[in-house]
mmCIF file of C-alpha atoms and ligand atoms in Angstrom:
data_model
loop_
_atom_site.group_PDB
_atom_site.id
_atom_site.type_symbol
_atom_site.label_atom_id
_atom_site.label_comp_id
_atom_site.label_asym_id
_atom_site.label_seq_id
_atom_site.Cartn_x
_atom_site.Cartn_y
_atom_site.Cartn_z
ATOM 1 C CA MET O 1 -2.910 5.332 17.689
ATOM 2 C CA ARG O 2 -2.265 4.804 13.974
ATOM 3 C CA LYS O 3 0.183 1.801 12.880
ATOM 4 C CA ILE O 4 3.365 2.933 11.102
ATOM 5 C CA ILE O 5 3.687 0.249 7.924
ATOM 6 C CA ILE O 6 6.058 -0.379 5.471
ATOM 7 C CA ALA O 7 5.194 -2.600 2.855
ATOM 8 C CA GLY O 8 6.863 -3.713 -0.428
ATOM 9 C CA ASN O 9 5.097 -3.905 -3.859
ATOM 10 C CA TRP O 10 7.309 -6.020 -5.970
ATOM 11 C CA LYS O 11 4.699 -5.751 -8.728
ATOM 12 C CA MET O 12 6.308 -8.450 -11.612
ATOM 13 C CA ASN O 13 9.651 -9.359 -10.578
ATOM 14 C CA LYS O 14 12.298 -11.841 -8.573
ATOM 15 C CA THR O 15 12.547 -15.490 -9.692
ATOM 16 C CA LEU O 16 12.117 -18.233 -7.399
ATOM 17 C CA ASP O 17 15.027 -18.940 -6.371
ATOM 18 C CA GLU O 18 15.612 -14.977 -5.749
ATOM 19 C CA VAL O 19 11.913 -15.037 -3.439
ATOM 20 C CA ASN O 20 13.615 -17.506 -1.301
ATOM 21 C CA ASP O 21 16.790 -15.887 -0.780
ATOM 22 C CA PHE O 22 15.024 -12.806 -0.071
ATOM 23 C CA PHE O 23 11.970 -13.853 2.692
ATOM 24 C CA LYS O 24 14.746 -16.632 4.013
ATOM 25 C CA GLY O 25 16.920 -13.359 4.820
ATOM 26 C CA ILE O 26 14.074 -11.119 6.064
ATOM 27 C CA SER O 27 12.527 -13.618 8.504
ATOM 28 C CA GLU O 28 16.170 -14.445 10.030
ATOM 29 C CA TRP O 29 16.507 -10.701 10.514
ATOM 30 C CA GLU O 30 13.181 -10.058 11.273
ATOM 31 C CA LYS O 31 12.806 -12.774 14.621
ATOM 32 C CA ASP O 32 15.627 -11.030 15.933
ATOM 33 C CA PHE O 33 14.756 -7.400 15.242
ATOM 34 C CA GLU O 34 12.145 -5.510 18.131
ATOM 35 C CA HIS O 35 10.057 -3.634 15.110
ATOM 36 C CA ARG O 36 7.128 -1.609 15.736
ATOM 37 C CA CYS O 37 6.126 -1.030 12.690
ATOM 38 C CA GLN O 38 3.658 -3.634 10.322
ATOM 39 C CA ILE O 39 5.657 -5.335 7.383
ATOM 40 C CA LEU O 40 3.738 -6.365 4.717
ATOM 41 C CA ILE O 41 5.052 -7.335 1.456
ATOM 42 C CA PHE O 42 3.317 -7.948 -2.106
ATOM 43 C CA PRO O 43 5.024 -10.541 -3.757
ATOM 44 C CA SER O 44 3.865 -11.700 -7.277
ATOM 45 C CA ASN O 45 0.511 -14.040 -6.688
ATOM 46 C CA ILE O 46 2.544 -17.137 -7.864
ATOM 47 C CA TYR O 47 4.848 -17.033 -4.868
ATOM 48 C CA ILE O 48 2.176 -16.044 -1.944
ATOM 49 C CA GLN O 49 1.718 -19.491 -1.056
ATOM 50 C CA ILE O 50 5.905 -19.940 -0.828
ATOM 51 C CA ALA O 51 6.067 -16.542 1.500
ATOM 52 C CA LEU O 52 2.945 -17.577 3.142
ATOM 53 C CA LYS O 53 5.006 -20.813 4.381
ATOM 54 C CA MET O 54 8.441 -19.463 4.909
ATOM 55 C CA LEU O 55 7.137 -16.715 7.100
ATOM 56 C CA ASP O 56 4.896 -18.755 9.418
ATOM 57 C CA GLU O 57 6.321 -17.625 12.078
ATOM 58 C CA ASN O 58 7.483 -14.226 11.274
ATOM 59 C CA ASN O 59 5.358 -11.037 11.536
ATOM 60 C CA ILE O 60 5.647 -9.886 8.356
ATOM 61 C CA ASP O 61 2.348 -9.987 6.414
ATOM 62 C CA ILE O 62 1.454 -10.908 2.627
ATOM 63 C CA GLY O 63 -0.668 -9.967 0.225
ATOM 64 C CA VAL O 64 -1.820 -9.642 -3.218
ATOM 65 C CA GLN O 65 -1.359 -6.780 -6.031
ATOM 66 C CA ASN O 66 -4.626 -7.596 -7.352
ATOM 67 C CA ILE O 67 -7.922 -8.992 -7.441
ATOM 68 C CA TYR O 68 -11.316 -9.235 -9.202
ATOM 69 C CA TYR O 69 -14.224 -8.460 -7.746
ATOM 70 C CA LYS O 70 -16.655 -11.665 -8.215
ATOM 71 C CA ASP O 71 -16.216 -14.791 -5.783
ATOM 72 C CA PHE O 72 -15.899 -17.479 -8.511
ATOM 73 C CA GLY O 73 -17.130 -18.137 -12.223
ATOM 74 C CA ALA O 74 -15.582 -17.730 -16.170
ATOM 75 C CA TYR O 75 -13.039 -15.183 -15.577
ATOM 76 C CA THR O 76 -9.962 -16.251 -16.954
ATOM 77 C CA GLY O 77 -6.522 -15.396 -15.447
ATOM 78 C CA GLU O 78 -8.183 -13.392 -12.824
ATOM 79 C CA ILE O 79 -8.189 -14.476 -8.611
ATOM 80 C CA SER O 80 -10.865 -13.407 -6.028
ATOM 81 C CA PRO O 81 -11.291 -12.267 -2.246
ATOM 82 C CA LYS O 82 -12.473 -15.738 -1.079
ATOM 83 C CA MET O 83 -9.324 -17.143 -3.125
ATOM 84 C CA ILE O 84 -6.599 -15.703 -1.424
ATOM 85 C CA LEU O 85 -8.348 -15.895 2.047
ATOM 86 C CA SER O 86 -8.559 -19.417 1.489
ATOM 87 C CA ILE O 87 -4.870 -19.745 1.467
ATOM 88 C CA GLY O 88 -4.328 -17.543 4.576
ATOM 89 C CA SER O 89 -3.551 -13.786 3.044
ATOM 90 C CA LYS O 90 -5.878 -11.051 4.051
ATOM 91 C CA TYR O 91 -4.358 -7.833 2.209
ATOM 92 C CA SER O 92 -4.573 -6.536 -0.865
ATOM 93 C CA LEU O 93 -3.546 -3.874 -3.190
ATOM 94 C CA VAL O 94 -6.173 -1.755 -5.326
ATOM 95 C CA GLY O 95 -6.108 0.960 -7.683
ATOM 96 C CA HIS O 96 -2.430 0.783 -7.850
ATOM 97 C CA SER O 97 -1.592 3.725 -10.639
ATOM 98 C CA GLU O 98 -0.208 0.460 -13.366
ATOM 99 C CA ARG O 99 -3.431 -1.084 -12.708
ATOM 100 C CA ARG O 100 -5.426 2.015 -13.646
ATOM 101 C CA ASN O 101 -3.074 3.378 -16.340
ATOM 102 C CA ILE O 102 -1.466 -0.482 -18.154
ATOM 103 C CA PHE O 103 -4.880 -2.265 -17.626
ATOM 104 C CA HIS O 104 -7.471 0.869 -18.124
ATOM 105 C CA GLU O 105 -8.818 0.159 -14.578
ATOM 106 C CA THR O 106 -11.762 2.782 -13.582
ATOM 107 C CA ASP O 107 -12.704 4.374 -10.387
ATOM 108 C CA GLU O 108 -16.009 1.927 -10.668
ATOM 109 C CA GLU O 109 -13.975 -1.077 -10.759
ATOM 110 C CA VAL O 110 -11.613 0.009 -7.597
ATOM 111 C CA ASN O 111 -14.446 0.659 -5.729
ATOM 112 C CA LEU O 112 -16.054 -2.768 -6.641
ATOM 113 C CA LYS O 113 -12.971 -4.554 -6.115
ATOM 114 C CA VAL O 114 -13.069 -2.135 -2.624
ATOM 115 C CA LYS O 115 -15.938 -3.587 -1.554
ATOM 116 C CA SER O 116 -15.711 -6.939 -2.658
ATOM 117 C CA LEU O 117 -12.325 -7.430 -0.467
ATOM 118 C CA ILE O 118 -14.151 -5.649 2.469
ATOM 119 C CA SER O 119 -16.902 -7.538 2.402
ATOM 120 C CA ASN O 120 -15.041 -11.390 2.365
ATOM 121 C CA GLY O 121 -13.241 -9.714 5.446
ATOM 122 C CA VAL O 122 -9.955 -8.554 3.420
ATOM 123 C CA ASN O 123 -7.964 -5.575 4.730
ATOM 124 C CA VAL O 124 -7.497 -3.358 1.810
ATOM 125 C CA VAL O 125 -4.296 -0.560 0.624
ATOM 126 C CA MET O 126 -6.375 1.869 -1.720
ATOM 127 C CA CYS O 127 -3.923 3.521 -3.849
ATOM 128 C CA VAL O 128 -4.611 7.408 -4.877
ATOM 129 C CA GLY O 129 -2.553 9.341 -6.763
ATOM 130 C CA GLU O 130 -2.442 12.600 -9.579
ATOM 131 C CA THR O 131 -0.338 12.169 -12.592
ATOM 132 C CA GLU O 132 2.608 14.933 -13.718
ATOM 133 C CA GLU O 133 -0.031 16.956 -15.929
ATOM 134 C CA GLU O 134 -2.748 16.904 -13.421
ATOM 135 C CA ARG O 135 -0.688 18.252 -10.755
ATOM 136 C CA GLU O 136 0.385 20.910 -13.437
ATOM 137 C CA ALA O 137 -3.043 22.251 -14.209
ATOM 138 C CA GLY O 138 -3.348 22.504 -10.793
ATOM 139 C CA LYS O 139 -5.666 19.645 -10.798
ATOM 140 C CA THR O 140 -4.048 18.000 -7.464
ATOM 141 C CA GLU O 141 -6.992 18.012 -5.017
ATOM 142 C CA LYS O 142 -9.642 17.592 -7.706
ATOM 143 C CA VAL O 143 -7.986 14.343 -8.588
ATOM 144 C CA LEU O 144 -7.284 12.906 -5.039
ATOM 145 C CA GLU O 145 -10.711 13.656 -4.489
ATOM 146 C CA GLN O 146 -12.301 12.360 -7.114
ATOM 147 C CA GLN O 147 -10.316 8.825 -6.397
ATOM 148 C CA LEU O 148 -11.614 8.624 -3.041
ATOM 149 C CA ASN O 149 -15.274 9.608 -3.531
ATOM 150 C CA TYR O 150 -15.082 6.778 -6.309
ATOM 151 C CA GLY O 151 -13.130 4.070 -4.689
ATOM 152 C CA LEU O 152 -14.493 4.236 -1.401
ATOM 153 C CA LYS O 153 -18.520 4.818 -2.135
ATOM 154 C CA ASP O 154 -21.041 2.903 -0.045
ATOM 155 C CA ILE O 155 -18.148 1.775 2.139
ATOM 156 C CA LEU O 156 -19.481 2.247 5.841
ATOM 157 C CA PRO O 157 -17.370 4.123 8.666
ATOM 158 C CA PRO O 158 -16.640 0.324 10.403
ATOM 159 C CA ASP O 159 -15.916 -0.503 7.026
ATOM 160 C CA MET O 160 -12.921 1.883 7.405
ATOM 161 C CA LYS O 161 -10.938 0.008 9.786
ATOM 162 C CA ASN O 162 -9.917 -2.573 7.174
ATOM 163 C CA ILE O 163 -8.273 0.200 4.954
ATOM 164 C CA ILE O 164 -5.106 1.570 4.159
ATOM 165 C CA LEU O 165 -4.899 4.406 1.665
ATOM 166 C CA ALA O 166 -1.526 4.909 -0.306
ATOM 167 C CA TYR O 167 -0.910 8.689 -1.607
ATOM 168 C CA GLU O 168 1.348 7.868 -4.836
ATOM 169 C CA PRO O 169 1.810 10.594 -6.907
ATOM 170 C CA VAL O 170 2.178 9.289 -10.625
ATOM 171 C CA TRP O 171 5.045 11.297 -11.690
ATOM 172 C CA ALA O 172 7.511 9.905 -8.373
ATOM 173 C CA ILE O 173 6.953 6.028 -9.019
ATOM 174 C CA GLY O 174 9.817 4.117 -10.483
ATOM 175 C CA THR O 175 11.258 7.384 -11.617
ATOM 176 C CA GLY O 176 13.338 8.168 -9.221
ATOM 177 C CA ARG O 177 11.559 11.536 -8.024
ATOM 178 C CA THR O 178 10.771 11.579 -5.207
ATOM 179 C CA ALA O 179 8.097 14.475 -3.709
ATOM 180 C CA THR O 180 9.174 16.365 -1.352
ATOM 181 C CA PRO O 181 8.318 15.669 2.305
ATOM 182 C CA GLU O 182 6.380 18.978 2.070
ATOM 183 C CA ILE O 183 4.331 18.107 -1.143
ATOM 184 C CA ALA O 184 3.983 14.597 0.160
ATOM 185 C CA GLU O 185 2.337 16.158 3.438
ATOM 186 C CA GLN O 186 0.510 18.003 1.676
ATOM 187 C CA ALA O 187 -1.655 15.758 -0.048
ATOM 188 C CA HIS O 188 -1.866 12.930 3.111
ATOM 189 C CA LYS O 189 -3.113 15.854 5.247
ATOM 190 C CA PHE O 190 -5.779 16.883 2.259
ATOM 191 C CA ILE O 191 -6.909 12.988 2.601
ATOM 192 C CA ARG O 192 -6.943 12.833 6.044
ATOM 193 C CA ASP O 193 -9.365 15.816 6.267
ATOM 194 C CA TRP O 194 -11.519 14.531 3.123
ATOM 195 C CA ILE O 195 -11.717 11.666 5.292
ATOM 196 C CA SER O 196 -12.351 13.754 8.198
ATOM 197 C CA GLN O 197 -15.470 14.585 6.616
ATOM 198 C CA LYS O 198 -17.006 11.837 5.309
ATOM 199 C CA PHE O 199 -16.423 9.775 7.756
ATOM 200 C CA GLY O 200 -15.329 11.663 11.419
ATOM 201 C CA LYS O 201 -12.727 12.742 12.915
ATOM 202 C CA ASN O 202 -11.465 9.805 14.936
ATOM 203 C CA ILE O 203 -11.761 7.791 11.774
ATOM 204 C CA ALA O 204 -9.454 10.176 10.206
ATOM 205 C CA ALA O 205 -7.170 10.267 12.881
ATOM 206 C CA GLU O 206 -6.947 6.083 13.566
ATOM 207 C CA ILE O 207 -6.657 5.451 9.328
ATOM 208 C CA SER O 208 -3.177 4.338 7.876
ATOM 209 C CA ILE O 209 -2.258 6.914 4.788
ATOM 210 C CA LEU O 210 1.163 5.564 3.450
ATOM 211 C CA TYR O 211 3.719 7.938 0.591
ATOM 212 C CA GLY O 212 4.824 6.444 -2.339
ATOM 213 C CA GLY O 213 6.907 6.995 -4.972
ATOM 214 C CA SER O 214 10.768 6.451 -5.272
ATOM 215 C CA ILE O 215 10.852 6.096 -1.526
ATOM 216 C CA LYS O 216 15.102 5.033 -0.444
ATOM 217 C CA VAL O 217 17.354 4.818 2.394
ATOM 218 C CA SER O 218 17.804 8.196 1.175
ATOM 219 C CA ASN O 219 14.857 9.788 1.517
ATOM 220 C CA ILE O 220 12.422 7.783 3.615
ATOM 221 C CA ARG O 221 13.883 9.473 7.011
ATOM 222 C CA ASP O 222 12.253 13.137 6.153
ATOM 223 C CA LEU O 223 9.077 11.643 4.833
ATOM 224 C CA ILE O 224 8.361 9.523 7.113
ATOM 225 C CA ALA O 225 9.063 12.521 9.590
ATOM 226 C CA GLN O 226 6.244 14.059 8.479
ATOM 227 C CA GLU O 227 3.007 13.909 11.291
ATOM 228 C CA ASP O 228 0.095 12.833 8.295
ATOM 229 C CA ILE O 229 2.746 9.913 6.545
ATOM 230 C CA ASP O 230 2.356 6.932 9.052
ATOM 231 C CA GLY O 231 4.709 4.206 6.102
ATOM 232 C CA GLY O 232 5.596 3.495 2.305
ATOM 233 C CA LEU O 233 4.491 1.870 -0.058
ATOM 234 C CA ILE O 234 7.914 0.971 -2.005
ATOM 235 C CA GLY O 235 8.756 -0.484 -5.276
ATOM 236 C CA GLY O 236 12.099 -0.711 -6.548
ATOM 237 C CA ALA O 237 13.903 -0.083 -3.093
ATOM 238 C CA SER O 238 11.741 -3.246 -1.672
ATOM 239 C CA LEU O 239 13.318 -5.526 -4.083
ATOM 240 C CA LYS O 240 16.602 -5.449 -2.767
ATOM 241 C CA LEU O 241 16.779 -7.030 0.873
ATOM 242 C CA GLU O 242 18.971 -4.596 2.131
ATOM 243 C CA ASP O 243 17.391 -1.548 0.918
ATOM 244 C CA PHE O 244 14.242 -2.882 2.363
ATOM 245 C CA LYS O 245 15.547 -3.256 6.184
ATOM 246 C CA GLU O 246 17.547 0.025 6.488
ATOM 247 C CA ILE O 247 14.099 1.553 5.441
ATOM 248 C CA ILE O 248 12.188 0.006 8.079
ATOM 249 C CA LYS O 249 15.414 0.624 10.682
ATOM 250 C CA ILE O 250 15.419 4.076 9.860
ATOM 251 C CA SER O 251 11.247 4.609 9.641
ATOM 252 C CA GLU O 252 11.184 3.744 13.067
ATOM 253 C CA LYS O 253 13.924 5.395 14.227
ATOM 254 C CA ASN O 254 12.285 8.516 12.503
ATOM 255 C CA ILE O 255 8.367 8.368 12.996
ATOM 256 C CA ASN O 256 6.952 11.190 14.139
ATOM 257 C CA ARG O 257 5.146 9.898 16.923
ATOM 258 C CA GLN O 258 5.382 7.270 20.114
HETATM 259 C C1 LIG R 1 4.871 1.326 -6.170
HETATM 260 O O1 LIG R 1 4.890 0.718 -7.314
HETATM 261 O O2 LIG R 1 3.996 1.543 -5.804
HETATM 262 C C2 LIG R 1 6.137 2.377 -5.797
HETATM 263 C C3 LIG R 1 5.986 3.479 -5.059
HETATM 264 O O3 LIG R 1 7.092 2.287 -6.792
HETATM 265 P P1 LIG R 1 8.769 2.409 -6.658
HETATM 266 O O4 LIG R 1 9.334 3.050 -5.297
HETATM 267 O O5 LIG R 1 9.727 2.368 -7.484
HETATM 268 O O6 LIG R 1 8.650 4.227 -7.290
#
């Protein structure tokens, strides 16, 4: 049975005091709440060690928002999979649309990052998703196929157990315009079918595919009830402790399977 994951992408947000407050609040709550889904948070890199320390006794995973694909060297400003592993973090986001659009990250770089993370034993959350223009031009599936094809190039079936996918339509990220459950499910099904063709039915049945794009307390229920939606990658709403907890609670009650 595939994992249900509720992940928070904090992007470039929160001061140290705010980080402390959030982790204090979530760690107390999480200890008393018997949850069935995996909780994963991607704070800014400078808070990773604090997060790991504060959540040491909790069942919450901490990941980084981005890595560079080399191990060490003269790459000013970058961090590597080996570095994050050495401090105890085992997850990284790859290919978020903000990395692709603002920092001009290409599909080829996405693939180099995925391969570097996998070869170092770090779990990957790889994001794919079409822009509004691409959707309106009827190119959604073509774009998803291209991002999957490039991003997962040279990845072998056994590596897929360390990969989580996130469908994040660019037009829904940070805009307040969530994809309808039907639109999201259609894209998730397309992605799962693509995985099935490329890696086989069993791997497709096991891989978690998260939806991301303006998830809120008010819309998580219907999204999570879809057959191929295995959780959420949440930006804005993950910054507010009460909203994030509520999203986790609603998800657990409305998952479409036991
Ligand atoms: C994201 O950044 O991955 C995201 C989905 O953001 P938001 O929830 O704010 O749309």
